[in-house]
Short mmCIF file of C-alpha atoms in Angstrom, two decimals:
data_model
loop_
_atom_site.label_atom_id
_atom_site.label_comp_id
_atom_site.label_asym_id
_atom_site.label_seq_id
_atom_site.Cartn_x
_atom_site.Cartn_y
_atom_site.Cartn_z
CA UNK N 1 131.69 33.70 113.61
CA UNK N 2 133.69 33.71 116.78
CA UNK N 3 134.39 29.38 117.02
CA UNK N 4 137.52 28.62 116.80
CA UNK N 5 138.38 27.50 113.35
CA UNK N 6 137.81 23.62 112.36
CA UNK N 7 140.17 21.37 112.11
CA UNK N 8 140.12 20.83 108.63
CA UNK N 9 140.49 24.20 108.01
CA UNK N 10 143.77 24.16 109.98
CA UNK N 11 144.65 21.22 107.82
CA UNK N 12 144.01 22.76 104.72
CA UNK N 13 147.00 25.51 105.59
CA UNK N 14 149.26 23.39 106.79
CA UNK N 15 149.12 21.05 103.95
CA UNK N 16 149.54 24.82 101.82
CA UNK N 17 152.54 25.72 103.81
CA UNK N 18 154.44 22.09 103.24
CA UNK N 19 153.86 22.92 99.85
CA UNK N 20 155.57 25.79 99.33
CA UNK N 21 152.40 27.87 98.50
CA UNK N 22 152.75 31.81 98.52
CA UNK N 23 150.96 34.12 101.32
CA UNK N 24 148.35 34.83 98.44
CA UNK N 25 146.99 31.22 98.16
CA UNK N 26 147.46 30.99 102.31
CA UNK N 27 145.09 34.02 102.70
CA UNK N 28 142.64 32.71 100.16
CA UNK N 29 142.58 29.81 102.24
CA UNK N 30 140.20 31.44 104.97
CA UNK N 31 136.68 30.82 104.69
CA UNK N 32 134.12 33.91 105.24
CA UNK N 33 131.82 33.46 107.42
CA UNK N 34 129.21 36.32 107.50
CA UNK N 35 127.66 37.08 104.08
CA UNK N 36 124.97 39.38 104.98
CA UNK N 37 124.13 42.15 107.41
CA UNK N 38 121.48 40.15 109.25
CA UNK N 39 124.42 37.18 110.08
CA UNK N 40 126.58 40.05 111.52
CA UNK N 41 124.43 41.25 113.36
CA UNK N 42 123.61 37.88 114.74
CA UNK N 43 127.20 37.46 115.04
CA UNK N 44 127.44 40.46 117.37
CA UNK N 45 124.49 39.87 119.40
CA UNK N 46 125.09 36.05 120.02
CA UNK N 47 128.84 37.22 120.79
CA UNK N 48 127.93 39.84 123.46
CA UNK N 49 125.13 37.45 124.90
CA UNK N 50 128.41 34.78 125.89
CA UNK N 51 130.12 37.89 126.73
CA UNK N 52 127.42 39.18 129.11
CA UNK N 53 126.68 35.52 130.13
CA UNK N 54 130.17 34.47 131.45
CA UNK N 55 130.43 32.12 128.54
CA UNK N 56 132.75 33.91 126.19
CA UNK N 57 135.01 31.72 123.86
CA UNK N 58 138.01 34.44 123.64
CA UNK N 59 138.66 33.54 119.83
CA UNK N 60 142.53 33.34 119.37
CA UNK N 61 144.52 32.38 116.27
CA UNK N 62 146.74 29.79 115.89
CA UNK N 63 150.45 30.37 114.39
CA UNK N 64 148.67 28.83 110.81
CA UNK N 65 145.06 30.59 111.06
CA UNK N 66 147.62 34.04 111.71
CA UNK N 67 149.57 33.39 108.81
CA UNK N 68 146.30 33.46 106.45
CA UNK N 69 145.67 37.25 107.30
CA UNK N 70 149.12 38.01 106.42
CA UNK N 71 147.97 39.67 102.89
CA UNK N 72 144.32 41.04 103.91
CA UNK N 73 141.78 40.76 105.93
CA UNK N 74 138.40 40.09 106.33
CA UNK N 75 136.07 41.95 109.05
CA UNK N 76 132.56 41.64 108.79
CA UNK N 77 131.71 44.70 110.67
CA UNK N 78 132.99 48.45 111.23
CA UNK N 79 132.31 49.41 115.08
CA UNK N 80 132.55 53.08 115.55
CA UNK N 81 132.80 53.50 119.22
CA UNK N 82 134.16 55.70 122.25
CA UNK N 83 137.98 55.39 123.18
CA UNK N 84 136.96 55.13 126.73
CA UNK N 85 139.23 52.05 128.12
CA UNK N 86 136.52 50.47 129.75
CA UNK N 87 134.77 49.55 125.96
CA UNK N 88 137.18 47.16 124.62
CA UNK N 89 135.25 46.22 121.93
CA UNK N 90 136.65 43.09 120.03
CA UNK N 91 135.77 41.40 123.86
CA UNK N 92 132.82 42.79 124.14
CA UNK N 93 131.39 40.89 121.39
CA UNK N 94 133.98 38.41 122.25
CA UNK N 95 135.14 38.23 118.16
CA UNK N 96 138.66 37.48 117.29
CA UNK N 97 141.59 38.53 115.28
CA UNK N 98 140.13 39.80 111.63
CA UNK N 99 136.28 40.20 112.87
CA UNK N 100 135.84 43.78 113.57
CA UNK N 101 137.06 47.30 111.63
CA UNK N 102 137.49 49.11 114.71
CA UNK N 103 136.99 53.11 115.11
CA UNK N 104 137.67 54.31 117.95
CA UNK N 105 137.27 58.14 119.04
CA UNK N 106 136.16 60.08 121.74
CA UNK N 107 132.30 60.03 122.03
CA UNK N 108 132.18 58.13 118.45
CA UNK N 109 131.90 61.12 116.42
CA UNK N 110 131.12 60.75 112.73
CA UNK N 111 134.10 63.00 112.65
CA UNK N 112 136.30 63.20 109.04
CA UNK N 113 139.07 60.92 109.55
CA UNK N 114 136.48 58.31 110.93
CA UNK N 115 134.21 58.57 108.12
CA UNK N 116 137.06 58.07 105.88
CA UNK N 117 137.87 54.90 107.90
CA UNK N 118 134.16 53.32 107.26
CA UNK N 119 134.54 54.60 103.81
CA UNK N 120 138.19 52.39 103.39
CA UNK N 121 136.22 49.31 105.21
CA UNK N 122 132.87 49.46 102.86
CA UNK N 123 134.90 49.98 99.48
CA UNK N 124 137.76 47.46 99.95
CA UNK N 125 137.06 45.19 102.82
CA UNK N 126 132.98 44.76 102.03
CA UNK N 127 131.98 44.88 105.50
CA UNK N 128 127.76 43.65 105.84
CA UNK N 129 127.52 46.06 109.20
CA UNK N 130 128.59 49.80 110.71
CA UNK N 131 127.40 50.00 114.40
CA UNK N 132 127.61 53.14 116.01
CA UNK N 133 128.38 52.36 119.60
CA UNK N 134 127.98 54.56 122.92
CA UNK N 135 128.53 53.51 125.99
CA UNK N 136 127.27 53.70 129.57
CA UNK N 137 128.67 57.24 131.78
CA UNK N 138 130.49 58.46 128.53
CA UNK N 139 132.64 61.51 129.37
CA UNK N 140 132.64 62.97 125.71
CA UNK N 141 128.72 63.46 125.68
CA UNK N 142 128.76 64.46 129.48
CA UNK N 143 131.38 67.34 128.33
CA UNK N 144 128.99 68.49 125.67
CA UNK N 145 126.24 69.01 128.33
CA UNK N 146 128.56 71.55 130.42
CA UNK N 147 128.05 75.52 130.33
CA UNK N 148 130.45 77.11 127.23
CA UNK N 149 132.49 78.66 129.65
CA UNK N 150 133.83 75.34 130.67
CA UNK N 151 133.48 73.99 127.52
CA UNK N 152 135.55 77.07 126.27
CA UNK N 153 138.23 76.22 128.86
CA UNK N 154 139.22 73.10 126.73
CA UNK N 155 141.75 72.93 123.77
CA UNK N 156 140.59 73.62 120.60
CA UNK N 157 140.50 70.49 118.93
CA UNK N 158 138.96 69.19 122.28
CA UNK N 159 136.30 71.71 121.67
CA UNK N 160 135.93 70.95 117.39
CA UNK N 161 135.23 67.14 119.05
CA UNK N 162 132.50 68.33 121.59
CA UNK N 163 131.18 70.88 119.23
CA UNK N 164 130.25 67.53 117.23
CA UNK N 165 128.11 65.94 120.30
CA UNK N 166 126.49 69.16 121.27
CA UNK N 167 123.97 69.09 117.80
CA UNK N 168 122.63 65.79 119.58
CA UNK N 169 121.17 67.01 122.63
CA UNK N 170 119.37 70.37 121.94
CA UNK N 171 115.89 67.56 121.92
CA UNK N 172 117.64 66.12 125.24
CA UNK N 173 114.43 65.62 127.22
CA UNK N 174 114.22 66.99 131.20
CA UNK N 175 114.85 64.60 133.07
CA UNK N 176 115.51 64.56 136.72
CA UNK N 177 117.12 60.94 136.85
CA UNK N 178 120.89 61.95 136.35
CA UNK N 179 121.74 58.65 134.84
CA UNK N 180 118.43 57.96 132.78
CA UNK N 181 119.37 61.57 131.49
CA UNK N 182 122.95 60.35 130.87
CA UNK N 183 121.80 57.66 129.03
CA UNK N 184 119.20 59.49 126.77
CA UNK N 185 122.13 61.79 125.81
CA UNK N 186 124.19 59.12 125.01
CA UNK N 187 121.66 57.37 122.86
CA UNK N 188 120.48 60.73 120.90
CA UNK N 189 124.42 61.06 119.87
CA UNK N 190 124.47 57.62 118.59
CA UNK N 191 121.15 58.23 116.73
CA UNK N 192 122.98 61.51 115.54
CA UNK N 193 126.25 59.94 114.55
CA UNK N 194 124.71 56.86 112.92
CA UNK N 195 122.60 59.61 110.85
CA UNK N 196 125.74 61.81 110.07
CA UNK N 197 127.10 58.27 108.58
CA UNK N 198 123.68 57.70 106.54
CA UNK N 199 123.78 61.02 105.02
CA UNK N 200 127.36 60.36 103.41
CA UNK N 201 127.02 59.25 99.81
CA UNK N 202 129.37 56.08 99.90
CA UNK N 203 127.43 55.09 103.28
CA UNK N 204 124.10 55.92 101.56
CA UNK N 205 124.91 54.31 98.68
CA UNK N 206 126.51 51.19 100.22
CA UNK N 207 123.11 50.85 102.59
CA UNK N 208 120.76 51.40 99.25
CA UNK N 209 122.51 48.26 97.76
CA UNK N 210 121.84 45.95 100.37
CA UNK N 211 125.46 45.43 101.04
CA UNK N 212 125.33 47.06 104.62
CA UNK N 213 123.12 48.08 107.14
CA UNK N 214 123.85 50.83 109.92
CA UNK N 215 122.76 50.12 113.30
CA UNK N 216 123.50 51.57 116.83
CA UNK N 217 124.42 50.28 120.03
CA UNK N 218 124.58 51.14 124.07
CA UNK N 219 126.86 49.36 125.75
CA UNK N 220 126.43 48.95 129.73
CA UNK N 221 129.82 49.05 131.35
CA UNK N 222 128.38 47.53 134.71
CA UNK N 223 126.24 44.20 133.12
CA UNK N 224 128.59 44.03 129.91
CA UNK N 225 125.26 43.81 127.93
CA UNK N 226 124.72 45.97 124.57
CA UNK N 227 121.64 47.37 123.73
CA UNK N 228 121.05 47.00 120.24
CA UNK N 229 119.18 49.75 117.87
CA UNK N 230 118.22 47.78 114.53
CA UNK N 231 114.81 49.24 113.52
CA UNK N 232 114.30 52.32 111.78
CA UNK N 233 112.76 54.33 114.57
CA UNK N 234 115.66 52.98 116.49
CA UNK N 235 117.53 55.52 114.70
CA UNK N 236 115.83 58.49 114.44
CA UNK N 237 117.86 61.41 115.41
#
């Protein structure tokens, strides 16, 4: 998914544009290249392993592979993930221009506006994958552990966002490892989020079909390696 295009396939739009032929026929041009939710997930996995490795290709477009996404796209995965600057996302699974559907929002909450976003991406851009992606030392879920009083301090729609974490980590078990604890509570709200998603009928619906498959994710900031939850008790809430 992430190799750089072949040449013939650069050949095939320049030979469109000398031709005069319209952005329509330019876009159709590009091939797709994951059909099915097992090849994105490969796709993602064999992406972050070059990542994590030090081997990472850094897909980039040329001026004629650019000027075939001018009238759509075509992203064979939504990632719902954290805003947190340190989780750029497109590198992490070192994908290009047109791979990913990208959600980002504080502590990847299922929240309306994002599940309206996965809902635009399964309808009219037939994505194969939705990956729910925390992240290592995320300050979202670490807010929704704090007393109310603090958490009470915070704006309001600061506090509607936490209030969406907090359902995650009432089974948060004790224990006294502050970062194994910090990473439980990350991986219950991606369990919880990635359930919130399942329970919504075009996500449900979508997944029944066999066009998608919802999986979660825990990215390590300090290796660059993401944990991937694929199986069904993976997901659990």
């Amino acid at each position: 998914m992430t190799d750089a295009p072949p040449p013939e396939f650069e050949s095939r739009i320049l030979d469109a544009i000398r031709r005069g032929a319209s952005m329509e026929d330019i876009a159709g041009i590009r091939p797709s290249r994951v059909d099915t939710p097992a090849e994105a997930i490969r796709a993602l996995k064999e992406g972050n392993s070059r990542f994590f490795g030090g081997q990472s290709l850094r897909p980039d477009l040329g001026a004629n592979e650019r000027r075939a996404q001018i009238m759509g796209q075509t992203p064979f995965a939504v990632v719902l993930a954290c805003s947190d600057s340190r989780v750029p996302v497109e590198l992490v699974f070192d994908q290009g221009f047109g791979d990913l559907f990208v959600v980002r929002v504080a502590g990847n909450v299922m929240a309306d506006s994002a599940l309206g976003t996965v809902e635009y991406a399964i309808r009219h851009l037939k994505v194969q994958l939705i990956m729910v992606m925390g992240h290592e030392g995320c300050g979202a879920v670490q807010s929704a552990m704090f007393p109310e009083e603090v958490i009470a301090q915070e704006p309001p729609a600061l506090q509607a966002l936490i209030r969406l974490i907090q359902p995650a980590l009432l089974s948060l078990p004790n224990i006294r490892d502050r970062k194994a604890r910090m990473r439980e509570a990350v991986l219950n709200n991606v369990r919880h989020q990635a359930a919130a998603l399942r329970g919504q009928d075009t996500v449900r619906q979508a997944e029944a079909s066999g066009q998608i498959r919802v999986i979660g994710g825990f990215y390590e900031i300090g290796s660059g390696a993401v944990d991937f939850l694929t199986e069904a008790e993976d997901l659990l809430p």
